[in-house]
Short mmCIF file of C-alpha atoms in Angstrom, two decimals:
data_model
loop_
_atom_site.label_atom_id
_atom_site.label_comp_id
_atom_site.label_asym_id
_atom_site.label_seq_id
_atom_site.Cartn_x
_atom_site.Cartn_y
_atom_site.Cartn_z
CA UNK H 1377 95.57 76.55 -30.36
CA UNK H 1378 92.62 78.03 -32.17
CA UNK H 1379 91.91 74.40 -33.40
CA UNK H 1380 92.00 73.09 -30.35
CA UNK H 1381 89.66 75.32 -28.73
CA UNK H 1382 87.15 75.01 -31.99
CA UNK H 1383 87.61 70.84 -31.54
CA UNK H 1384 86.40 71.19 -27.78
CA UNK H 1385 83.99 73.56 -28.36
CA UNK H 1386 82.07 71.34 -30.91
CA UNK H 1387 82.30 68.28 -29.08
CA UNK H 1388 80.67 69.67 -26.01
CA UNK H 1389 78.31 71.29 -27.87
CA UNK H 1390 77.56 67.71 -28.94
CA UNK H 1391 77.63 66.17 -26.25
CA UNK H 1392 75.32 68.31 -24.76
CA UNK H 1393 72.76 68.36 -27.50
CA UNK H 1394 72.89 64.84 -26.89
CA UNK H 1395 72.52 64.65 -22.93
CA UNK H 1396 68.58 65.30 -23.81
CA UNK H 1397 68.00 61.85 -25.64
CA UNK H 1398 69.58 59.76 -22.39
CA UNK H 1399 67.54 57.59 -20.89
CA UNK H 1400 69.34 55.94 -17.45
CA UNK H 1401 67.42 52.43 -17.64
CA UNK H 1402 68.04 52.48 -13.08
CA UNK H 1403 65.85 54.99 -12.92
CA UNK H 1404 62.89 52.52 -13.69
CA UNK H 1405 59.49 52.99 -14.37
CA UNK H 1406 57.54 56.81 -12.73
CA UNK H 1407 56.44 55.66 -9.58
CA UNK H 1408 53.06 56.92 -7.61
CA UNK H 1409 53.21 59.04 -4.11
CA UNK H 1410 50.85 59.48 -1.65
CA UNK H 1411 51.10 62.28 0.10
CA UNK H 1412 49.68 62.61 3.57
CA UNK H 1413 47.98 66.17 4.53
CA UNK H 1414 46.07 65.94 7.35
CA UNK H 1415 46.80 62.96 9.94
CA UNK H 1416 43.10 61.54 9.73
CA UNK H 1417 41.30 57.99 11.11
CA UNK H 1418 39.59 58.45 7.29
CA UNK H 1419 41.20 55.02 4.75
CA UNK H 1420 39.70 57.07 1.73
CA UNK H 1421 41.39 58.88 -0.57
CA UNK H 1422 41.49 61.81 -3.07
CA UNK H 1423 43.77 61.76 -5.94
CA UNK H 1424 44.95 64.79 -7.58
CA UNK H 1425 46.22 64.74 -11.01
CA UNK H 1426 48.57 67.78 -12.96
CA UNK H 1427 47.48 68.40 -16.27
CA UNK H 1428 50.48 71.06 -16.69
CA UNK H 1429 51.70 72.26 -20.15
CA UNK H 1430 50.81 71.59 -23.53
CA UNK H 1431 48.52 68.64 -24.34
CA UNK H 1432 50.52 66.60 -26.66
CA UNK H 1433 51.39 63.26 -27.41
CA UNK H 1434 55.26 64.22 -27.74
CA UNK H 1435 57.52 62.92 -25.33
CA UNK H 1436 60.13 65.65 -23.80
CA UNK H 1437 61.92 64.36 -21.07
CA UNK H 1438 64.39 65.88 -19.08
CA UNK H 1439 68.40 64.55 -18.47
CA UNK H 1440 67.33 62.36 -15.79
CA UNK H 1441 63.36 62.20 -16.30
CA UNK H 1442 61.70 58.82 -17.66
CA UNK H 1443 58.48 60.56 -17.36
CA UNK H 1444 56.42 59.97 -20.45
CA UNK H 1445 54.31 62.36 -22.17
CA UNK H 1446 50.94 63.94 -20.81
CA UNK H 1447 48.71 61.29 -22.00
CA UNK H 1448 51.08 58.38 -20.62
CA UNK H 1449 50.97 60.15 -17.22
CA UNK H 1450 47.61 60.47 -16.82
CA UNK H 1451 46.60 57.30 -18.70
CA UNK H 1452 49.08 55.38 -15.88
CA UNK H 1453 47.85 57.03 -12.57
CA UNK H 1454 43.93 56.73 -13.58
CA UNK H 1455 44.86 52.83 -14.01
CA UNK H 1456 46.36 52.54 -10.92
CA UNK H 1457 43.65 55.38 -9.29
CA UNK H 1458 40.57 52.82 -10.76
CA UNK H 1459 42.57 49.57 -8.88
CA UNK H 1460 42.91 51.69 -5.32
CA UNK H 1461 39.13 50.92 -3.79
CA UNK H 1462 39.85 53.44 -1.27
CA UNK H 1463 40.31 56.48 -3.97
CA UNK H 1464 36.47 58.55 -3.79
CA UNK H 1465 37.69 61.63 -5.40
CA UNK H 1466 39.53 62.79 -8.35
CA UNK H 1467 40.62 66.61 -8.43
CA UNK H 1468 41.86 67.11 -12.43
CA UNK H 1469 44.56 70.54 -11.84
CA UNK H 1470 44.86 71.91 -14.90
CA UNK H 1471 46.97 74.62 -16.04
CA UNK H 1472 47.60 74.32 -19.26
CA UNK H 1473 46.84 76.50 -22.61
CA UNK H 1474 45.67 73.71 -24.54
CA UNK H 1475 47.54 71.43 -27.48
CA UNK H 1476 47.39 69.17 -29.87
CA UNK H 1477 43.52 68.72 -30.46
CA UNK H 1478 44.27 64.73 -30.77
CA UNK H 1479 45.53 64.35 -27.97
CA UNK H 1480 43.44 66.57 -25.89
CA UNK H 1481 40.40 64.52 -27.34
CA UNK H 1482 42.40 61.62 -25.70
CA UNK H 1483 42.72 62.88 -22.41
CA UNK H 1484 38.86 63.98 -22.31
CA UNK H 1485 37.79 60.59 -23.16
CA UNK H 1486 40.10 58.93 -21.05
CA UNK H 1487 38.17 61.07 -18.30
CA UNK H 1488 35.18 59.95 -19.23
CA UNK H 1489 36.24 56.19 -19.30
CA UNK H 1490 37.44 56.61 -16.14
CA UNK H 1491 34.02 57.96 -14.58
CA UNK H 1492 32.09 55.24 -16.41
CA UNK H 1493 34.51 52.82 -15.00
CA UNK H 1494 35.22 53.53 -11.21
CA UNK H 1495 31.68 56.13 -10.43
CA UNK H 1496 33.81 58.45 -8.74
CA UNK H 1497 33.38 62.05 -9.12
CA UNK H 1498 35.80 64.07 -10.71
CA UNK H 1499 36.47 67.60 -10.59
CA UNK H 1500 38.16 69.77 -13.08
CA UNK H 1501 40.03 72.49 -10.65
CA UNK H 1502 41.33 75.53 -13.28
CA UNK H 1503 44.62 77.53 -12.18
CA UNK H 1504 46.13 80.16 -13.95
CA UNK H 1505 45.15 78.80 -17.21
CA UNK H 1506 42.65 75.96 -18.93
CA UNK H 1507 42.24 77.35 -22.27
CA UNK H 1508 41.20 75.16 -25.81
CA UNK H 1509 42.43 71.87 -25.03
CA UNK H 1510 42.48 72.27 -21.37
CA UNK H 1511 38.82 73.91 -21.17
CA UNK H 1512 37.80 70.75 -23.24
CA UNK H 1513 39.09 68.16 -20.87
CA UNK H 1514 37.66 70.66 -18.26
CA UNK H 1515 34.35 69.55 -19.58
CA UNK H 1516 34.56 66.32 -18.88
CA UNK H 1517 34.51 66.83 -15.18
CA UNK H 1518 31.32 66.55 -13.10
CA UNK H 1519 32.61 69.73 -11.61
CA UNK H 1520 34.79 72.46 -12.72
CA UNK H 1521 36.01 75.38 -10.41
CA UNK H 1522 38.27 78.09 -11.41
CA UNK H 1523 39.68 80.94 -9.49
CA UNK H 1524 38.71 84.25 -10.15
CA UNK H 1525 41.55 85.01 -11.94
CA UNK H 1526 42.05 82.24 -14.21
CA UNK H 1527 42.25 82.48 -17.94
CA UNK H 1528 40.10 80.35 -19.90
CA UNK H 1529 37.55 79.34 -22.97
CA UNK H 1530 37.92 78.85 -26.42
CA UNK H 1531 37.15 75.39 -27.52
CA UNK H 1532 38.41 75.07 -30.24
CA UNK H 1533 38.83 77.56 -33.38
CA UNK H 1534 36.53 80.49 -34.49
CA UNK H 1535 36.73 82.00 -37.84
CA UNK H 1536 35.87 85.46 -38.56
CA UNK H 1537 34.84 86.98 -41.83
CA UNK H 1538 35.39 89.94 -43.21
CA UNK H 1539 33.08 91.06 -45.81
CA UNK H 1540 35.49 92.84 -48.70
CA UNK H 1541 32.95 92.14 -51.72
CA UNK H 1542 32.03 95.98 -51.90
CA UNK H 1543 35.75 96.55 -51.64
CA UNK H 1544 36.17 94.02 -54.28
CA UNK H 1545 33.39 95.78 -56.41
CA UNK H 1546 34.82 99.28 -56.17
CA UNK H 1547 38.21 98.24 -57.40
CA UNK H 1548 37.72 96.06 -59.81
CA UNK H 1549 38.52 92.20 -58.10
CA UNK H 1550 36.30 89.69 -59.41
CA UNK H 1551 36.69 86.42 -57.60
CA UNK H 1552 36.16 83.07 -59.22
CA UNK H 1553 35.46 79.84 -56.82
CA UNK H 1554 36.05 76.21 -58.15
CA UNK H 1555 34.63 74.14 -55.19
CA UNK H 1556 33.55 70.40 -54.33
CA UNK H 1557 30.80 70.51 -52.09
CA UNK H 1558 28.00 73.57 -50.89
CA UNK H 1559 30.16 75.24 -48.29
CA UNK H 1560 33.41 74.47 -49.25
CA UNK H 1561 33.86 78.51 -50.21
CA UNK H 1562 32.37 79.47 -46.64
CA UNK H 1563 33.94 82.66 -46.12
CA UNK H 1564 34.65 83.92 -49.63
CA UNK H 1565 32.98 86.91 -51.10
#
């Protein structure tokens, strides 16, 4: 009995570890939306892109998601956004604390491409959170809002410094420094 129970147990547990890497090929390629708001004569459009998450180049679907990573996403709906004569606006939502610094130097020159290419405007709109990453690609915008309470800043690391050589001194720690270039110790006492 106990076997049996131990036997079903594990293959569920793989099975379900397993569920994640499906992908159900009839689900077919992400498809765009519009979305109607407000029943206008206007043709023209405004597009309004998620940045959501961490910036990253890593795919994590869900069970039945095809949806690529971040820079897939966007990279697909500003192709399709820069064919659509009729789109006059961009608004870039971000929410996002930032990522992979590769990839979020990917996504703020994709912006930029994307101004050169089309001339529309594009504004960065900041929700709860645009922080490293997402404050970069922020920068990109020709406009960036953010609501009062939104966190953001930081591009980027800083490095702080704390000066220990008196410490060092009064107890006796001499430090020796084998280095390659002029500021290659920047930092050490």
């Amino acid at each position: 009995m106990k076997k049996n129970l131990v036997l079903i147990i594990s293959i569920s547990l793989l099975i379900s570890g397993c569920a994640l890497h499906i992908h159900l090929d009839f689900l077919g390629e992400e498809e765009v939306h519009e979305v109607l708001l407000i029943k206008s004569p206007a043709k023209e459009k405004i597009l309004i892109l998620d940045v959501t998450g961490l910036i990253s180049t890593t795919l994590n679907p869900g069970l039945f998601e095809r949806e690529g990573d971040i820079l897939s996403r966007i990279y697909y709906r500003l192709a399709k956004a820069s064919e659509d004569k009729r789109v006059k606006a961009l608004i870039l939502r971000l929410d996002t604390p930032g990522g992979e610094v590769t990839a979020s130097d990917i996504l703020y020159n994709e912006i930029l491409r994307f101004k050169e290419k089309t001339s529309i405007p594009v504004v960065g709109l900041m929700m709860g959170m645009a922080t490293s990453g997402g404050y970069y690609v922020a920068s990109a915008c020709d406009y960036v809002i953010a609501h009062p309470s939104t966190i953001t800043g930081s591009i980027g690391v800083i490095s702080i410094f704390p000066n220990l050589q008196e410490l060092f001194t009064k107890i006796g720690i001499k430090v020796n420094v084998i280095k390659s270039g002029k500021m290659k110790d920047s930092g050490s006492p």
